CSV table of C-alpha atoms in Angstrom, one decimal:
chain,number,residue,atom,x,y,z
V,7,MET,CA,48.2,3.9,-0.6
V,8,ASN,CA,45.8,4.8,-3.4
V,9,LEU,CA,42.6,6.4,-2.2
V,10,GLU,CA,39.8,6.1,-4.8
V,11,LEU,CA,36.6,7.9,-4.3
V,12,SER,CA,33.2,6.3,-5.5
V,13,PRO,CA,31.8,7.8,-8.7
V,14,SER,CA,28.8,9.2,-6.6
V,15,VAL,CA,31.1,11.1,-4.3
V,16,LYS,CA,33.2,12.4,-7.1
V,17,TYR,CA,30.2,13.6,-8.8
V,18,TRP,CA,28.6,15.4,-5.9
V,19,LEU,CA,31.9,16.9,-4.9
V,20,GLN,CA,31.9,19.0,-8.0
V,21,PHE,CA,29.1,21.1,-6.6
V,22,PHE,CA,30.8,22.0,-3.3
V,23,HIS,CA,33.0,24.7,-5.0
V,24,PRO,CA,30.2,26.5,-6.9
V,25,ILE,CA,27.8,26.6,-3.9
V,26,MET,CA,30.6,27.8,-1.6
V,27,MET,CA,31.7,30.5,-4.1
V,28,TRP,CA,28.2,31.8,-4.6
V,29,ALA,CA,27.8,32.2,-0.8
V,30,LEU,CA,31.1,34.0,-0.8
V,31,LEU,CA,29.9,36.3,-3.6
V,32,LEU,CA,26.9,37.3,-1.6
V,33,ILE,CA,29.2,37.8,1.6
V,34,SER,CA,31.5,40.0,-0.6
V,35,VAL,CA,28.6,42.2,-1.6
V,36,TYR,CA,27.8,42.6,2.2
V,37,ALA,CA,31.5,43.3,2.8
V,38,ALA,CA,31.4,46.1,0.2
V,39,TYR,CA,28.3,47.5,1.8
V,40,LEU,CA,30.2,47.5,5.2
V,41,GLY,CA,33.2,49.1,3.6
V,42,LEU,CA,31.2,51.9,2.2
V,43,GLN,CA,29.7,52.4,5.6
V,44,VAL,CA,33.2,52.6,7.2
V,45,GLN,CA,34.0,55.3,4.5
V,46,ARG,CA,30.8,57.1,5.2
V,47,THR,CA,31.6,57.0,9.0
V,48,ARG,CA,35.0,58.4,8.3
V,49,ASN,CA,33.7,61.4,6.4
V,50,ALA,CA,30.7,62.1,8.7
V,51,GLN,CA,30.6,65.0,11.3
V,52,GLY,CA,29.0,65.6,14.6
V,53,GLU,CA,25.9,63.6,15.6
V,54,GLN,CA,25.8,61.7,12.3
V,55,LYS,CA,29.3,60.4,13.0
V,56,LYS,CA,28.4,59.3,16.6
V,57,GLU,CA,25.4,57.5,15.2
V,58,LEU,CA,27.4,55.7,12.5
V,59,ILE,CA,30.2,54.8,15.0
V,60,LYS,CA,27.6,52.8,16.9
V,61,GLY,CA,27.2,50.5,13.9
V,62,ARG,CA,30.8,49.2,14.4
V,63,TYR,CA,31.1,49.0,10.6
V,64,ASN,CA,34.9,49.0,10.8
V,65,VAL,CA,35.0,46.0,13.0
V,66,ARG,CA,32.4,44.1,11.0
V,67,HIS,CA,34.1,44.9,7.7
V,68,TYR,CA,37.5,43.7,9.0
V,69,GLN,CA,35.9,40.4,10.4
V,70,ILE,CA,33.9,39.7,7.3
V,71,GLY,CA,37.0,40.5,5.2
V,72,SER,CA,39.1,38.0,7.2
V,73,ILE,CA,36.5,35.3,6.7
V,74,LEU,CA,36.3,36.1,2.9
V,75,LEU,CA,40.1,35.9,2.7
V,76,ALA,CA,40.2,32.5,4.4
V,77,PHE,CA,37.3,31.0,2.6
V,78,MET,CA,38.2,32.4,-0.9
V,79,VAL,CA,41.6,30.9,-0.7
V,80,ALA,CA,40.1,27.5,0.5
V,81,GLY,CA,37.6,27.8,-2.3
V,82,SER,CA,40.2,28.3,-5.0
V,83,ILE,CA,42.2,25.3,-3.7
V,84,SER,CA,39.1,23.1,-3.4
V,85,GLY,CA,37.9,24.0,-6.9
V,86,MET,CA,41.3,23.0,-8.4
V,87,ALA,CA,41.5,19.9,-6.2
V,88,VAL,CA,38.0,18.6,-7.2
V,89,THR,CA,38.7,19.3,-10.9
V,90,TYR,CA,41.9,17.3,-10.6
V,91,ILE,CA,40.3,14.5,-8.7
V,92,ASN,CA,37.6,14.1,-11.3
V,93,ASN,CA,39.6,14.7,-14.5
V,94,GLY,CA,43.2,13.9,-13.6
V,95,LYS,CA,44.2,17.5,-14.8
V,96,LEU,CA,43.3,21.1,-14.5
V,97,PHE,CA,41.6,22.9,-17.4
V,98,VAL,CA,43.7,26.1,-17.9
V,99,GLY,CA,41.3,28.7,-19.1
V,100,PRO,CA,39.8,32.0,-18.2
V,101,HIS,CA,37.8,30.6,-15.2
V,102,LEU,CA,40.9,29.2,-13.6
V,103,LEU,CA,43.2,32.1,-14.4
V,104,ALA,CA,40.6,34.7,-13.1
V,105,GLY,CA,40.1,32.6,-10.0
V,106,LEU,CA,43.8,32.6,-9.3
V,107,GLY,CA,44.0,36.3,-10.0
V,108,MET,CA,41.1,36.8,-7.5
V,109,THR,CA,43.0,34.9,-4.9
V,110,GLY,CA,46.0,37.1,-5.4
V,111,ILE,CA,43.9,40.3,-5.3
V,112,ILE,CA,42.2,39.4,-2.0
V,113,ALA,CA,45.5,38.5,-0.4
V,114,PHE,CA,47.1,41.8,-1.6
V,115,SER,CA,44.0,43.8,-0.4
V,116,ALA,CA,44.1,42.2,3.0
V,117,ALA,CA,47.8,42.9,3.3
V,118,LEU,CA,47.0,46.6,3.2
V,119,SER,CA,45.1,46.5,6.5
V,120,PRO,CA,48.1,47.4,8.8
V,121,TYR,CA,48.8,50.5,6.6
V,122,MET,CA,45.1,51.5,6.6
V,123,GLN,CA,45.0,51.1,10.4
V,124,LYS,CA,47.9,53.7,10.6
V,125,GLY,CA,46.0,56.1,8.3
V,126,ALA,CA,47.7,55.6,5.0
V,127,ASN,CA,45.2,57.0,2.4
V,128,TRP,CA,47.1,55.4,-0.5
V,129,ALA,CA,46.5,52.0,1.1
V,130,ARG,CA,42.8,52.8,1.6
V,131,VAL,CA,42.3,53.9,-2.0
V,132,THR,CA,44.3,50.8,-3.2
V,133,HIS,CA,42.2,48.5,-1.0
V,134,ILE,CA,38.9,50.0,-2.4
V,135,LEU,CA,40.0,49.8,-6.0
V,136,LEU,CA,41.3,46.2,-5.6
V,137,ASN,CA,38.1,45.1,-3.9
V,138,PHE,CA,35.8,46.6,-6.5
V,139,THR,CA,37.9,44.9,-9.2
V,140,LEU,CA,37.6,41.7,-7.2
V,141,LEU,CA,33.9,42.1,-7.0
V,142,GLY,CA,33.6,42.5,-10.8
V,143,LEU,CA,35.8,39.5,-11.4
V,144,PHE,CA,33.9,37.5,-8.8
V,145,THR,CA,30.6,38.3,-10.6
V,146,TRP,CA,32.1,37.2,-13.9
V,147,GLN,CA,33.4,34.1,-12.3
V,148,ALA,CA,29.9,33.2,-11.0
V,149,ILE,CA,28.6,33.4,-14.5
V,150,THR,CA,31.4,31.3,-16.1
V,151,GLY,CA,31.1,28.9,-13.2
V,152,MET,CA,27.5,28.3,-13.9
V,153,GLN,CA,28.4,27.5,-17.5
V,154,ILE,CA,30.8,24.9,-16.2
V,155,VAL,CA,28.1,23.5,-13.8
V,156,GLN,CA,25.6,23.2,-16.8
V,157,LYS,CA,28.3,21.3,-18.7
V,158,ILE,CA,28.7,18.9,-15.7
V,159,LEU,CA,25.0,18.4,-15.5
V,160,THR,CA,24.7,17.8,-19.2
V,161,ASN,CA,27.4,15.2,-19.2
V,162,ALA,CA,25.9,13.4,-16.2
């Protein structure tokens, strides 16, 4: 069975990935904020610590991180799928390679959660370094992704 999408569907499908990834970039910034609040809570003392604990930053950071992991992997796969559907091939270049690297980084970062829950400081430090690297790559990906979107719009 050969499933052929209409040209209109193929065209508009190209915009799903960038819109999704921009939303995830914004959510990533929020996750970073929550992570910094978790660290602040961990280092606080007395009344300040009691007040910060009420924010449940650790729970919220974990939940948002889980959502990011799921949707970033789905976004990577969908971006490659749509590119392949529309072009019959993937364009191997910096945008694709950095995106695949980001997918690996977020998976590795999430895999550190059990170690952090047991108090392993090495895992916490690695998690933070990986996630700030991820945020930097993600910002760069957003810029290069917009260049790709501009190319698509120019060729329409």
